[in-house]
Coordinates of C-alpha atoms in Angstrom, one line a residue:
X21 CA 93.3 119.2 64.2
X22 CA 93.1 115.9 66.3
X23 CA 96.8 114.1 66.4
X24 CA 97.7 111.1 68.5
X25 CA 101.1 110.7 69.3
X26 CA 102.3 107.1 70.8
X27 CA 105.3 106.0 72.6
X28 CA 107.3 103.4 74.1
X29 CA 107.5 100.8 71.5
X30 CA 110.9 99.0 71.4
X31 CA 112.4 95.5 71.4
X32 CA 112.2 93.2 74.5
X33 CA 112.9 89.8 75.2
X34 CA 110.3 87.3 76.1
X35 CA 108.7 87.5 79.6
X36 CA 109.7 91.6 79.2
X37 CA 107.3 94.6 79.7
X38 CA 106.8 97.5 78.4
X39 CA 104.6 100.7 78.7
X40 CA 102.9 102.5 76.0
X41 CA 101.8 106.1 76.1
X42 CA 99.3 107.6 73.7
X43 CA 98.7 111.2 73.9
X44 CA 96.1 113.3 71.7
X45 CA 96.5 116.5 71.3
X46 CA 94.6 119.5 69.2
X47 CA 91.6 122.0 69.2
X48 CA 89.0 121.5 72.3
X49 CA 87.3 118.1 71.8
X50 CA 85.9 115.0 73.7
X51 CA 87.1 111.5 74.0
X52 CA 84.4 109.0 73.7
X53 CA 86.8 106.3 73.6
X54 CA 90.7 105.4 73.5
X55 CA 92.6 102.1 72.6
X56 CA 95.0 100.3 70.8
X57 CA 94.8 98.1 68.2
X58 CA 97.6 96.4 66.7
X59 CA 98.6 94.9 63.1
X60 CA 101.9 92.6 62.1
X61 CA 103.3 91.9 58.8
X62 CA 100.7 90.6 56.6
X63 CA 97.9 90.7 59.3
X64 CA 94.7 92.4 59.7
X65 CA 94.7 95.3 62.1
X66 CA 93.0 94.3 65.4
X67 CA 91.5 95.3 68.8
X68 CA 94.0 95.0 71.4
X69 CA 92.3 96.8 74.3
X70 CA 90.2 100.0 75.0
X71 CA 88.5 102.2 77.5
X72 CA 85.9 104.5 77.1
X73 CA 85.4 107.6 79.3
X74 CA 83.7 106.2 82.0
X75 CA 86.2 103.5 82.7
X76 CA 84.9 100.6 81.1
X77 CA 88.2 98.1 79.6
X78 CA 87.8 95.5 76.8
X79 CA 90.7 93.5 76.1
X80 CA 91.6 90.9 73.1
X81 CA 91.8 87.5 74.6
X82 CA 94.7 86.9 73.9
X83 CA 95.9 89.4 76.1
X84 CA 93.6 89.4 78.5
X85 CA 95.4 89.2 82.4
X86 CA 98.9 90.1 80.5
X87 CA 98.0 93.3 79.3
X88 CA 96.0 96.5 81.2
X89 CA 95.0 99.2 80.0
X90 CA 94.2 103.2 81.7
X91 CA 93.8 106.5 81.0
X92 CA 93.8 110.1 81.8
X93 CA 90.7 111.8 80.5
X94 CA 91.9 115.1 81.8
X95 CA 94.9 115.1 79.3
X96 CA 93.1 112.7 76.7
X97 CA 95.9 110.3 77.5
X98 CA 95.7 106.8 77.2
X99 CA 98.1 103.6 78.8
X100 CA 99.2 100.5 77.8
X101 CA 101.0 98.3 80.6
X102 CA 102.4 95.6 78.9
X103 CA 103.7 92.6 80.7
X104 CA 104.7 88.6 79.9
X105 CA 105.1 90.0 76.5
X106 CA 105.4 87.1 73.7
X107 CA 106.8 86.8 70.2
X108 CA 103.7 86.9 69.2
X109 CA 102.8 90.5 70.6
X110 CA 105.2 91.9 68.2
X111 CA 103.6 94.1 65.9
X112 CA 102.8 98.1 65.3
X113 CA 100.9 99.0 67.8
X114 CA 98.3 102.0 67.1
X115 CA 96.8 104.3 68.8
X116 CA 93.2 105.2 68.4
X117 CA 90.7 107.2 69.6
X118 CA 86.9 107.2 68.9
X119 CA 85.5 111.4 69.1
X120 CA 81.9 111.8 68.5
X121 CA 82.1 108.6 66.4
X122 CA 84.6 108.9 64.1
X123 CA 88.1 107.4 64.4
X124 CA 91.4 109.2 64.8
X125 CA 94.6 106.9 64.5
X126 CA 98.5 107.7 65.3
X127 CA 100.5 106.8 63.1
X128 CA 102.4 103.8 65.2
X129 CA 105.0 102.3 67.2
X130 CA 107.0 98.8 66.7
X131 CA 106.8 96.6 69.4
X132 CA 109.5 93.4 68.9
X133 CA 109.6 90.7 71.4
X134 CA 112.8 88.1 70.7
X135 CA 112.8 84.6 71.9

């Protein structure tokens, strides 16, 4: 019954921002824990940042001061303010959510940064 939907993936030149939006949606549940995690062609899906329900961040170093991340644990709603964005960054980024400790994902959204 749990779905995450994301948004606001899109193509932006180097130095750009954007802002993702991750919204779950379903029968009455929890969040533990929402992030995003992302995965590029022929790369391993990983962490990008989370935050669990009582506020605490982690971020991926190497996005660490670029990238932050909130939420909205009234409308299981989780943020991604993207900023200084590099070629590298590009990727699909994921949604996730962790509800009584099992994993949920949404299905993606492309994030392309041009030189």
């Amino acid at each position: 019954q749990v779905q995450l939907v994301e948004s606001g993936g899109g193509l932006v030149q180097a130095g750009g921002s954007l802002r993702l939006s991750c919204a779950a949606s379903g029968s009455r549940f929890t969040n533990n824990a929402m992030g995003w995690y992302r995965q590029a062609p022929g790369k391993q899906r990983d962490l990008v940042a989370r935050i669990t329900n009582t506020g605490r961040a982690n971020y991926a170093d190497s996005v660490k001061d670029r990238f932050i991340i909130s939420s909205d644990n009234t409308k299981n709603t989780v943020f991604l303010q993207m900023n200084s964005l590099k070629p590298e960054d590009t990727a699909v980024y994921y949604c996730n959510a962790i509800i009584n400790a099992r994993n949920y994902w949404g299905k993606g959204t492309l994030v392309t940064v041009s030189s």
